[in-house]
Amino acid sequence: MHSRSRPLAAVSAFVVLTIAVAIMKRPLYRDRMITRWLVGHRRGWLVDLAHGYSTLLGPIVVAGLAAVCATILAIRRRSGRTAAAVLAAVWGSMTLAEIVSVLVERRRPPAEIQLDGLETAASSFPSLHTTGVTALVLVVALIAAPRDRGAARTGVLVAAGLIALLAAAARVELGMSWTSDAVGGLLLGAAAAQIAAHVLDRRAPVSITGSGRDDGAVA
């Protein structure tokens, strides 16, 4: 029951946020306040860091990394289902993010504060960058982290969460997304990763090596 509630919570939160954004269209009050503060406190080194991080983990790169990670995990676990779970989480969430973006049609922050010249899409909710990064790092962490080592698994999941949060923060810092766009990306990516890991775990074969589970099983 508990393992099912986690993806359900992320899905529910994403749906509620999407409805709110679709109805209002405009940025939320906190969106304007946070963006105004960030623009007023921009520092060159921080902007460069955000730009480099955002470029390094852009959608195309993340899609490619998903294929690489899927292949490595599939070989390690000797299971094609593992590769399918990773690709479904990352590619599926990014595709859904694009569809929602078209349906919601929420404008990005004003062009004069945008610092990523490579961005062409007009709609900003949910953040495609954040969605892809979150889905990738979280699904890989859920699948690869050893479940029989509580502290180690927690550390891996926390690290994955920090990587996702930094991706979200970078998009807001660069003026390419409102804060709620980034939060939407975090929720969508997390939901996709958790659902993929949950489905994979339910279909995982029982190990006969003595431990009762294979070493790559997910929670």
PDB file of N, CA and C in Angstrom, residues 8-20 96-97 100 125-127 131 180-181 183-189 191:
ATOM      1  N   LEU A   8       1.303   7.648  -6.693  1.00  0.00           N
ATOM      2  CA  LEU A   8      -0.032   8.236  -6.730  1.00  0.00           C
ATOM      3  C   LEU A   8      -0.007   9.662  -6.212  1.00  0.00           C
ATOM      4  N   ALA A   9       0.782   9.930  -5.169  1.00  0.00           N
ATOM      5  CA  ALA A   9       0.881  11.280  -4.616  1.00  0.00           C
ATOM      6  C   ALA A   9       1.492  12.229  -5.636  1.00  0.00           C
ATOM      7  N   ALA A  10       2.553  11.797  -6.324  1.00  0.00           N
ATOM      8  CA  ALA A  10       3.200  12.646  -7.324  1.00  0.00           C
ATOM      9  C   ALA A  10       2.261  12.909  -8.493  1.00  0.00           C
ATOM     10  N   VAL A  11       1.548  11.873  -8.933  1.00  0.00           N
ATOM     11  CA  VAL A  11       0.600  12.035 -10.038  1.00  0.00           C
ATOM     12  C   VAL A  11      -0.510  13.005  -9.653  1.00  0.00           C
ATOM     13  N   SER A  12      -1.056  12.827  -8.463  1.00  0.00           N
ATOM     14  CA  SER A  12      -2.144  13.690  -7.995  1.00  0.00           C
ATOM     15  C   SER A  12      -1.693  15.143  -7.907  1.00  0.00           C
ATOM     16  N   ALA A  13      -0.512  15.362  -7.340  1.00  0.00           N
ATOM     17  CA  ALA A  13       0.007  16.722  -7.211  1.00  0.00           C
ATOM     18  C   ALA A  13       0.231  17.350  -8.581  1.00  0.00           C
ATOM     19  N   PHE A  14       0.740  16.562  -9.534  1.00  0.00           N
ATOM     20  CA  PHE A  14       0.979  17.084 -10.882  1.00  0.00           C
ATOM     21  C   PHE A  14      -0.331  17.455 -11.559  1.00  0.00           C
ATOM     22  N   VAL A  15      -1.341  16.619 -11.401  1.00  0.00           N
ATOM     23  CA  VAL A  15      -2.643  16.892 -12.015  1.00  0.00           C
ATOM     24  C   VAL A  15      -3.254  18.173 -11.443  1.00  0.00           C
ATOM     25  N   VAL A  16      -3.188  18.316 -10.123  1.00  0.00           N
ATOM     26  CA  VAL A  16      -3.746  19.509  -9.481  1.00  0.00           C
ATOM     27  C   VAL A  16      -3.015  20.768  -9.963  1.00  0.00           C
ATOM     28  N   LEU A  17      -1.683  20.702 -10.003  1.00  0.00           N
ATOM     29  CA  LEU A  17      -0.901  21.858 -10.446  1.00  0.00           C
ATOM     30  C   LEU A  17      -1.190  22.177 -11.904  1.00  0.00           C
ATOM     31  N   THR A  18      -1.311  21.158 -12.730  1.00  0.00           N
ATOM     32  CA  THR A  18      -1.589  21.362 -14.150  1.00  0.00           C
ATOM     33  C   THR A  18      -2.933  22.050 -14.354  1.00  0.00           C
ATOM     34  N   ILE A  19      -3.929  21.615 -13.613  1.00  0.00           N
ATOM     35  CA  ILE A  19      -5.255  22.231 -13.713  1.00  0.00           C
ATOM     36  C   ILE A  19      -5.196  23.707 -13.303  1.00  0.00           C
ATOM     37  N   ALA A  20      -4.479  23.978 -12.216  1.00  0.00           N
ATOM     38  CA  ALA A  20      -4.357  25.360 -11.739  1.00  0.00           C
ATOM     39  C   ALA A  20      -3.670  26.239 -12.772  1.00  0.00           C
ATOM     40  N   LEU A  96       5.118  13.196 -22.662  1.00  0.00           N
ATOM     41  CA  LEU A  96       3.931  13.712 -21.988  1.00  0.00           C
ATOM     42  C   LEU A  96       4.098  15.188 -21.638  1.00  0.00           C
ATOM     43  N   ALA A  97       5.309  15.565 -21.238  1.00  0.00           N
ATOM     44  CA  ALA A  97       5.572  16.971 -20.921  1.00  0.00           C
ATOM     45  C   ALA A  97       5.336  17.854 -22.145  1.00  0.00           C
ATOM     46  N   VAL A 100       1.480  18.072 -22.692  1.00  0.00           N
ATOM     47  CA  VAL A 100       0.860  18.965 -21.704  1.00  0.00           C
ATOM     48  C   VAL A 100       1.217  20.414 -22.006  1.00  0.00           C
ATOM     49  N   PHE A 125       5.161  25.106 -19.346  1.00  0.00           N
ATOM     50  CA  PHE A 125       4.719  24.162 -18.320  1.00  0.00           C
ATOM     51  C   PHE A 125       4.374  22.819 -18.923  1.00  0.00           C
ATOM     52  N   PRO A 126       4.956  21.722 -18.352  1.00  0.00           N
ATOM     53  CA  PRO A 126       6.003  21.698 -17.319  1.00  0.00           C
ATOM     54  C   PRO A 126       7.382  21.842 -17.959  1.00  0.00           C
ATOM     55  N   SER A 127       8.385  22.114 -17.149  1.00  0.00           N
ATOM     56  CA  SER A 127       9.741  22.255 -17.660  1.00  0.00           C
ATOM     57  C   SER A 127      10.218  20.927 -18.238  1.00  0.00           C
ATOM     58  N   THR A 131      11.787  17.719 -16.195  1.00  0.00           N
ATOM     59  CA  THR A 131      11.085  16.438 -16.300  1.00  0.00           C
ATOM     60  C   THR A 131      12.039  15.323 -16.689  1.00  0.00           C
ATOM     61  N   SER A 180       6.787  27.269 -10.743  1.00  0.00           N
ATOM     62  CA  SER A 180       5.763  26.223 -10.847  1.00  0.00           C
ATOM     63  C   SER A 180       5.978  25.333 -12.075  1.00  0.00           C
ATOM     64  N   ASP A 181       6.621  25.865 -13.124  1.00  0.00           N
ATOM     65  CA  ASP A 181       6.978  25.031 -14.272  1.00  0.00           C
ATOM     66  C   ASP A 181       7.990  23.974 -13.849  1.00  0.00           C
ATOM     67  N   VAL A 183       8.545  22.919 -10.762  1.00  0.00           N
ATOM     68  CA  VAL A 183       7.905  21.988  -9.825  1.00  0.00           C
ATOM     69  C   VAL A 183       7.080  20.958 -10.590  1.00  0.00           C
ATOM     70  N   GLY A 184       6.393  21.409 -11.628  1.00  0.00           N
ATOM     71  CA  GLY A 184       5.633  20.484 -12.461  1.00  0.00           C
ATOM     72  C   GLY A 184       6.528  19.441 -13.092  1.00  0.00           C
ATOM     73  N   GLY A 185       7.704  19.855 -13.552  1.00  0.00           N
ATOM     74  CA  GLY A 185       8.657  18.915 -14.127  1.00  0.00           C
ATOM     75  C   GLY A 185       9.162  17.910 -13.111  1.00  0.00           C
ATOM     76  N   LEU A 186       9.421  18.386 -11.893  1.00  0.00           N
ATOM     77  CA  LEU A 186       9.859  17.488 -10.822  1.00  0.00           C
ATOM     78  C   LEU A 186       8.790  16.440 -10.519  1.00  0.00           C
ATOM     79  N   LEU A 187       7.551  16.885 -10.422  1.00  0.00           N
ATOM     80  CA  LEU A 187       6.455  15.965 -10.098  1.00  0.00           C
ATOM     81  C   LEU A 187       6.223  14.953 -11.209  1.00  0.00           C
ATOM     82  N   LEU A 188       6.227  15.406 -12.453  1.00  0.00           N
ATOM     83  CA  LEU A 188       5.993  14.504 -13.577  1.00  0.00           C
ATOM     84  C   LEU A 188       7.127  13.492 -13.710  1.00  0.00           C
ATOM     85  N   GLY A 189       8.363  13.974 -13.610  1.00  0.00           N
ATOM     86  CA  GLY A 189       9.503  13.070 -13.705  1.00  0.00           C
ATOM     87  C   GLY A 189       9.528  12.050 -12.578  1.00  0.00           C
ATOM     88  N   ALA A 191       6.937  10.991 -10.789  1.00  0.00           N
ATOM     89  CA  ALA A 191       5.822  10.056 -10.952  1.00  0.00           C
ATOM     90  C   ALA A 191       6.165   8.988 -11.986  1.00  0.00           C
TER      91      ALA A 191
END
